[in-house]
Amino acid sequence: MDKEARAYLTIRNFVAPFIGMAVNITAYGTEHIVSNGKLILVCNHRSDMDPFILSCTFPRFISWVAAEYTFRIPIFKDLAKIAGGIPMSVDGKISLASIKMIQQVFKRGDVLGIFPEGHDYMVQNDFKKPMVDFHEGFAAFSIRNKVDILPTVIIPVEETYSDIPIPPIVRSFMGMPKEVCEIKKRAIYKKVKVVYGEKIDHRPFLSGSLEENLKNLSDEVRFRMTRLLEGQYVEA
């Protein structure tokens, strides 16, 4: 096990009891989680709590793709770096260094975690609306690296909304984008369901036009996630 995985698991094991005390989490579909091999974990993104909620229910090390500006947040930036976090620009562009980090994740047979909505749902700041449009970067990672995708959703059962604790002027000083500085509320989970769907095979999306394949794979993932959000899963 490399140092990033050890750091991630150490942080997760420390944080998980506190998350468990604050949020009632029930996970479904865990039988769909493969125990080894490269994988892309995708999930809807309603709250800054999402990666912590998922990490509490997912048994493997996850290298999370996160917005580049989050790597400027004190404390978080250090934890993200040592735990294998990978920065990505909010416009979807990714540096050569980050591409190499992603390739290393797959070369090791590990899991890449990514939120296809980016921060757009939280920028919208209406937590009653459905998922926003997906960025197709995750589909490109899947097709170009020949990696299957595990569609996942977080379904809030009980939640509250509070003001963002960091004032807009401070967020601006930290270099956050204007739309992020203007976010007013954040979702705070009290009780959630985490639902893992069936793994999506990347192979049917390898032949033909890359542009069409990116769209078709993205649409398929969104369709599967929408079904999960609508309750199309088995409760044990």
mmCIF file of C-alpha atoms in Angstrom:
data_model
loop_
_atom_site.group_PDB
_atom_site.id
_atom_site.type_symbol
_atom_site.label_atom_id
_atom_site.label_comp_id
_atom_site.label_asym_id
_atom_site.label_seq_id
_atom_site.Cartn_x
_atom_site.Cartn_y
_atom_site.Cartn_z
ATOM 1 C CA MET A 1 0.000 0.000 0.000
ATOM 2 C CA ASP A 2 1.420 3.393 -0.993
ATOM 3 C CA LYS A 3 1.654 6.415 1.307
ATOM 4 C CA GLU A 4 -1.424 8.176 -0.162
ATOM 5 C CA ALA A 5 -3.614 5.140 0.523
ATOM 6 C CA ARG A 6 -2.277 4.830 4.057
ATOM 7 C CA ALA A 7 -2.894 8.531 4.714
ATOM 8 C CA TYR A 8 -6.401 8.325 3.238
ATOM 9 C CA LEU A 9 -7.364 5.308 5.334
ATOM 10 C CA THR A 10 -5.890 6.869 8.483
ATOM 11 C CA ILE A 11 -7.881 10.082 7.932
ATOM 12 C CA ARG A 12 -11.033 8.132 7.077
ATOM 13 C CA ASN A 13 -10.792 5.951 10.165
ATOM 14 C CA PHE A 14 -10.319 9.048 12.324
ATOM 15 C CA VAL A 15 -13.174 11.042 10.750
ATOM 16 C CA ALA A 16 -15.716 8.218 10.260
ATOM 17 C CA PRO A 17 -16.876 7.993 13.920
ATOM 18 C CA PHE A 18 -17.584 11.738 13.985
ATOM 19 C CA ILE A 19 -19.479 11.543 10.673
ATOM 20 C CA GLY A 20 -21.390 8.567 12.033
ATOM 21 C CA MET A 21 -22.451 10.516 15.111
ATOM 22 C CA ALA A 22 -23.602 13.490 13.033
ATOM 23 C CA VAL A 23 -25.284 11.659 10.145
ATOM 24 C CA ASN A 24 -27.399 8.511 10.044
ATOM 25 C CA ILE A 25 -26.027 6.738 6.946
ATOM 26 C CA THR A 26 -27.517 3.644 5.336
ATOM 27 C CA ALA A 27 -25.779 2.102 2.338
ATOM 28 C CA TYR A 28 -27.465 -0.009 -0.337
ATOM 29 C CA GLY A 29 -26.002 -1.941 -3.261
ATOM 30 C CA THR A 30 -22.621 -2.480 -1.616
ATOM 31 C CA GLU A 31 -22.505 -5.872 -3.333
ATOM 32 C CA HIS A 32 -21.785 -3.923 -6.543
ATOM 33 C CA ILE A 33 -18.481 -2.632 -5.142
ATOM 34 C CA VAL A 34 -15.647 -4.645 -6.672
ATOM 35 C CA SER A 35 -12.936 -5.459 -4.155
ATOM 36 C CA ASN A 36 -9.989 -4.781 -6.453
ATOM 37 C CA GLY A 37 -9.012 -3.395 -9.826
ATOM 38 C CA LYS A 38 -9.232 0.046 -11.401
ATOM 39 C CA LEU A 39 -12.587 1.789 -11.180
ATOM 40 C CA ILE A 40 -14.235 5.212 -11.500
ATOM 41 C CA LEU A 41 -16.708 6.071 -8.739
ATOM 42 C CA VAL A 42 -19.182 8.801 -9.737
ATOM 43 C CA CYS A 43 -21.827 10.427 -7.553
ATOM 44 C CA ASN A 44 -24.227 13.361 -7.426
ATOM 45 C CA HIS A 45 -22.876 16.393 -5.563
ATOM 46 C CA ARG A 46 -25.225 18.316 -3.264
ATOM 47 C CA SER A 47 -22.982 19.176 -0.329
ATOM 48 C CA ASP A 48 -19.380 19.612 0.721
ATOM 49 C CA MET A 49 -20.083 16.630 2.991
ATOM 50 C CA ASP A 50 -20.409 14.240 0.028
ATOM 51 C CA PRO A 51 -16.844 12.871 -0.216
ATOM 52 C CA PHE A 52 -16.798 12.218 3.531
ATOM 53 C CA ILE A 53 -20.170 10.437 3.425
ATOM 54 C CA LEU A 54 -19.029 8.230 0.545
ATOM 55 C CA SER A 55 -15.674 7.489 2.125
ATOM 56 C CA CYS A 56 -17.459 6.198 5.236
ATOM 57 C CA THR A 57 -19.377 3.588 3.237
ATOM 58 C CA PHE A 58 -16.854 2.692 0.528
ATOM 59 C CA PRO A 59 -14.261 0.151 1.742
ATOM 60 C CA ARG A 60 -11.480 1.002 -0.709
ATOM 61 C CA PHE A 61 -9.034 3.878 -1.075
ATOM 62 C CA ILE A 62 -10.464 6.640 -3.289
ATOM 63 C CA SER A 63 -8.323 9.210 -5.090
ATOM 64 C CA TRP A 64 -10.740 12.123 -5.241
ATOM 65 C CA VAL A 65 -10.769 14.608 -8.110
ATOM 66 C CA ALA A 66 -11.497 18.030 -6.595
ATOM 67 C CA ALA A 67 -11.793 21.584 -7.855
ATOM 68 C CA GLU A 68 -8.381 23.209 -8.059
ATOM 69 C CA TYR A 69 -9.430 26.103 -5.822
ATOM 70 C CA THR A 70 -10.180 23.749 -2.909
ATOM 71 C CA PHE A 71 -6.447 23.066 -2.729
ATOM 72 C CA ARG A 72 -6.045 26.641 -1.449
ATOM 73 C CA ILE A 73 -8.240 26.088 1.616
ATOM 74 C CA PRO A 74 -6.147 25.920 4.801
ATOM 75 C CA ILE A 75 -5.857 22.456 6.384
ATOM 76 C CA PHE A 76 -7.990 20.855 3.649
ATOM 77 C CA LYS A 77 -5.315 21.437 1.031
ATOM 78 C CA ASP A 78 -2.720 19.589 3.099
ATOM 79 C CA LEU A 79 -5.051 16.679 3.866
ATOM 80 C CA ALA A 80 -6.122 16.431 0.216
ATOM 81 C CA LYS A 81 -2.548 16.334 -1.035
ATOM 82 C CA ILE A 82 -1.311 13.656 1.361
ATOM 83 C CA ALA A 83 -4.451 11.550 0.775
ATOM 84 C CA GLY A 84 -4.075 11.434 -3.003
ATOM 85 C CA GLY A 85 -6.426 14.256 -4.042
ATOM 86 C CA ILE A 86 -6.183 15.348 -7.686
ATOM 87 C CA PRO A 87 -6.869 18.996 -8.665
ATOM 88 C CA MET A 88 -8.966 19.921 -11.704
ATOM 89 C CA SER A 89 -9.912 23.333 -13.045
ATOM 90 C CA VAL A 90 -13.618 24.217 -12.816
ATOM 91 C CA ASP A 91 -13.702 24.706 -16.607
ATOM 92 C CA GLY A 92 -12.901 21.026 -17.024
ATOM 93 C CA LYS A 93 -9.308 21.556 -18.128
ATOM 94 C CA ILE A 94 -6.778 19.370 -16.425
ATOM 95 C CA SER A 95 -3.050 19.825 -16.161
ATOM 96 C CA LEU A 96 -0.503 17.346 -17.453
ATOM 97 C CA ALA A 97 0.564 16.699 -13.852
ATOM 98 C CA SER A 98 -3.011 15.810 -12.843
ATOM 99 C CA ILE A 99 -3.426 13.570 -15.900
ATOM 100 C CA LYS A 100 -0.309 11.678 -14.851
ATOM 101 C CA MET A 101 -1.723 11.349 -11.319
ATOM 102 C CA ILE A 102 -4.957 9.875 -12.729
ATOM 103 C CA GLN A 103 -3.017 7.438 -14.898
ATOM 104 C CA GLN A 104 -1.077 6.332 -11.829
ATOM 105 C CA VAL A 105 -4.341 5.663 -9.990
ATOM 106 C CA PHE A 106 -5.419 3.289 -12.746
ATOM 107 C CA LYS A 107 -1.954 1.763 -13.100
ATOM 108 C CA ARG A 108 -2.094 0.828 -9.398
ATOM 109 C CA GLY A 109 -5.576 -0.660 -9.838
ATOM 110 C CA ASP A 110 -7.161 1.913 -7.530
ATOM 111 C CA VAL A 111 -10.382 3.931 -7.506
ATOM 112 C CA LEU A 112 -10.837 7.429 -8.942
ATOM 113 C CA GLY A 113 -13.689 9.383 -7.338
ATOM 114 C CA ILE A 114 -15.350 12.224 -9.247
ATOM 115 C CA PHE A 115 -18.542 14.297 -9.141
ATOM 116 C CA PRO A 116 -19.771 14.809 -12.740
ATOM 117 C CA GLU A 117 -21.823 17.867 -11.745
ATOM 118 C CA GLY A 118 -18.739 19.636 -10.454
ATOM 119 C CA HIS A 119 -19.805 22.432 -8.116
ATOM 120 C CA ASP A 120 -22.662 23.501 -10.403
ATOM 121 C CA TYR A 121 -25.466 22.029 -8.265
ATOM 122 C CA MET A 122 -24.226 23.829 -5.163
ATOM 123 C CA VAL A 123 -23.797 27.061 -7.145
ATOM 124 C CA GLN A 124 -27.448 26.723 -8.233
ATOM 125 C CA ASN A 125 -28.213 26.601 -4.485
ATOM 126 C CA ASP A 126 -31.679 25.064 -4.904
ATOM 127 C CA PHE A 127 -31.542 21.705 -3.140
ATOM 128 C CA LYS A 128 -34.997 20.627 -4.307
ATOM 129 C CA LYS A 129 -34.037 20.515 -7.996
ATOM 130 C CA PRO A 130 -32.742 17.442 -9.883
ATOM 131 C CA MET A 131 -29.135 16.940 -10.917
ATOM 132 C CA VAL A 132 -27.628 19.572 -13.204
ATOM 133 C CA ASP A 133 -25.832 18.797 -16.480
ATOM 134 C CA PHE A 134 -22.778 16.551 -16.279
ATOM 135 C CA HIS A 135 -19.268 17.474 -17.314
ATOM 136 C CA GLU A 136 -17.942 14.672 -19.550
ATOM 137 C CA GLY A 137 -14.430 14.472 -18.124
ATOM 138 C CA PHE A 138 -15.202 11.287 -16.211
ATOM 139 C CA ALA A 139 -16.379 9.624 -19.440
ATOM 140 C CA ALA A 140 -13.125 10.602 -21.152
ATOM 141 C CA PHE A 141 -11.121 9.081 -18.279
ATOM 142 C CA SER A 142 -13.166 5.883 -18.610
ATOM 143 C CA ILE A 143 -12.854 5.495 -22.371
ATOM 144 C CA ARG A 144 -9.225 6.552 -22.716
ATOM 145 C CA ASN A 145 -8.046 4.377 -19.833
ATOM 146 C CA LYS A 146 -10.501 1.502 -20.369
ATOM 147 C CA VAL A 147 -12.039 1.722 -16.902
ATOM 148 C CA ASP A 148 -15.535 0.717 -15.751
ATOM 149 C CA ILE A 149 -17.779 3.172 -13.882
ATOM 150 C CA LEU A 150 -19.698 2.642 -10.630
ATOM 151 C CA PRO A 151 -22.750 4.967 -10.554
ATOM 152 C CA THR A 152 -23.632 6.100 -7.043
ATOM 153 C CA VAL A 153 -26.077 8.530 -5.455
ATOM 154 C CA ILE A 154 -26.555 10.208 -2.100
ATOM 155 C CA ILE A 155 -30.239 10.567 -1.245
ATOM 156 C CA PRO A 156 -31.053 12.974 1.597
ATOM 157 C CA VAL A 157 -33.723 11.743 4.005
ATOM 158 C CA GLU A 158 -33.299 14.525 6.560
ATOM 159 C CA GLU A 159 -31.202 17.642 6.089
ATOM 160 C CA THR A 160 -30.967 21.279 7.076
ATOM 161 C CA TYR A 161 -29.554 24.326 5.313
ATOM 162 C CA SER A 162 -27.174 26.853 6.803
ATOM 163 C CA ASP A 163 -25.145 29.841 5.692
ATOM 164 C CA ILE A 164 -21.697 29.109 4.275
ATOM 165 C CA PRO A 165 -19.337 29.541 7.254
ATOM 166 C CA ILE A 166 -16.667 31.292 5.171
ATOM 167 C CA PRO A 167 -17.791 34.856 4.242
ATOM 168 C CA PRO A 168 -17.818 35.748 0.519
ATOM 169 C CA ILE A 169 -14.985 38.271 0.906
ATOM 170 C CA VAL A 170 -12.778 35.628 2.500
ATOM 171 C CA ARG A 171 -13.639 33.114 -0.238
ATOM 172 C CA SER A 172 -12.670 35.729 -2.809
ATOM 173 C CA PHE A 173 -9.379 36.402 -1.013
ATOM 174 C CA MET A 174 -8.689 32.639 -1.110
ATOM 175 C CA GLY A 175 -8.984 32.720 -4.898
ATOM 176 C CA MET A 176 -12.340 30.980 -5.273
ATOM 177 C CA PRO A 177 -14.357 31.633 -8.455
ATOM 178 C CA LYS A 178 -17.002 34.360 -8.358
ATOM 179 C CA GLU A 179 -19.885 31.884 -8.549
ATOM 180 C CA VAL A 180 -18.514 29.989 -5.552
ATOM 181 C CA CYS A 181 -18.049 33.210 -3.577
ATOM 182 C CA GLU A 182 -21.733 33.953 -4.107
ATOM 183 C CA ILE A 183 -23.088 30.615 -2.813
ATOM 184 C CA LYS A 184 -25.335 31.422 0.147
ATOM 185 C CA LYS A 185 -26.418 28.098 1.641
ATOM 186 C CA ARG A 186 -25.006 24.624 2.175
ATOM 187 C CA ALA A 187 -26.837 21.350 2.752
ATOM 188 C CA ILE A 188 -26.081 19.659 6.072
ATOM 189 C CA TYR A 189 -27.124 16.026 6.153
ATOM 190 C CA LYS A 190 -28.816 14.462 9.157
ATOM 191 C CA LYS A 191 -29.930 11.198 7.565
ATOM 192 C CA VAL A 192 -28.990 9.889 4.107
ATOM 193 C CA LYS A 193 -29.080 6.852 1.878
ATOM 194 C CA VAL A 194 -26.000 5.999 -0.166
ATOM 195 C CA VAL A 195 -26.923 3.790 -3.114
ATOM 196 C CA TYR A 196 -24.388 1.970 -5.283
ATOM 197 C CA GLY A 197 -25.658 0.858 -8.674
ATOM 198 C CA GLU A 198 -24.427 -1.883 -10.987
ATOM 199 C CA LYS A 199 -21.049 -1.286 -12.597
ATOM 200 C CA ILE A 200 -21.134 0.118 -16.142
ATOM 201 C CA ASP A 201 -18.876 -1.684 -18.613
ATOM 202 C CA HIS A 202 -16.721 0.736 -20.624
ATOM 203 C CA ARG A 203 -16.225 -1.623 -23.586
ATOM 204 C CA PRO A 204 -19.424 -0.848 -25.540
ATOM 205 C CA PHE A 205 -18.213 2.768 -25.737
ATOM 206 C CA LEU A 206 -14.819 2.123 -27.342
ATOM 207 C CA SER A 207 -15.754 1.851 -31.022
ATOM 208 C CA GLY A 208 -16.929 4.695 -33.229
ATOM 209 C CA SER A 209 -16.704 8.440 -32.699
ATOM 210 C CA LEU A 210 -15.071 9.535 -29.451
ATOM 211 C CA GLU A 211 -17.406 12.534 -29.247
ATOM 212 C CA GLU A 212 -20.483 10.326 -29.563
ATOM 213 C CA ASN A 213 -19.105 7.791 -27.117
ATOM 214 C CA LEU A 214 -18.419 10.476 -24.515
ATOM 215 C CA LYS A 215 -21.998 11.707 -24.767
ATOM 216 C CA ASN A 216 -23.513 8.227 -24.808
ATOM 217 C CA LEU A 217 -21.519 7.068 -21.791
ATOM 218 C CA SER A 218 -22.282 10.255 -19.884
ATOM 219 C CA ASP A 219 -25.985 9.893 -20.720
ATOM 220 C CA GLU A 220 -25.988 6.253 -19.630
ATOM 221 C CA VAL A 221 -24.380 7.091 -16.290
ATOM 222 C CA ARG A 222 -26.843 9.935 -15.718
ATOM 223 C CA PHE A 223 -29.776 7.645 -16.601
ATOM 224 C CA ARG A 224 -28.595 5.000 -14.121
ATOM 225 C CA MET A 225 -28.071 7.609 -11.376
ATOM 226 C CA THR A 226 -31.494 9.143 -12.013
ATOM 227 C CA ARG A 227 -33.114 5.722 -11.610
ATOM 228 C CA LEU A 228 -31.290 5.241 -8.316
ATOM 229 C CA LEU A 229 -32.446 8.663 -7.102
ATOM 230 C CA GLU A 230 -36.005 7.710 -8.041
ATOM 231 C CA GLY A 231 -35.817 4.605 -5.871
ATOM 232 C CA GLN A 232 -34.971 1.990 -8.483
ATOM 233 C CA TYR A 233 -32.859 -0.148 -6.139
ATOM 234 C CA VAL A 234 -33.342 -2.987 -3.694
ATOM 235 C CA GLU A 235 -33.458 -2.285 0.034
ATOM 236 C CA ALA A 236 -32.070 -5.238 1.969
#
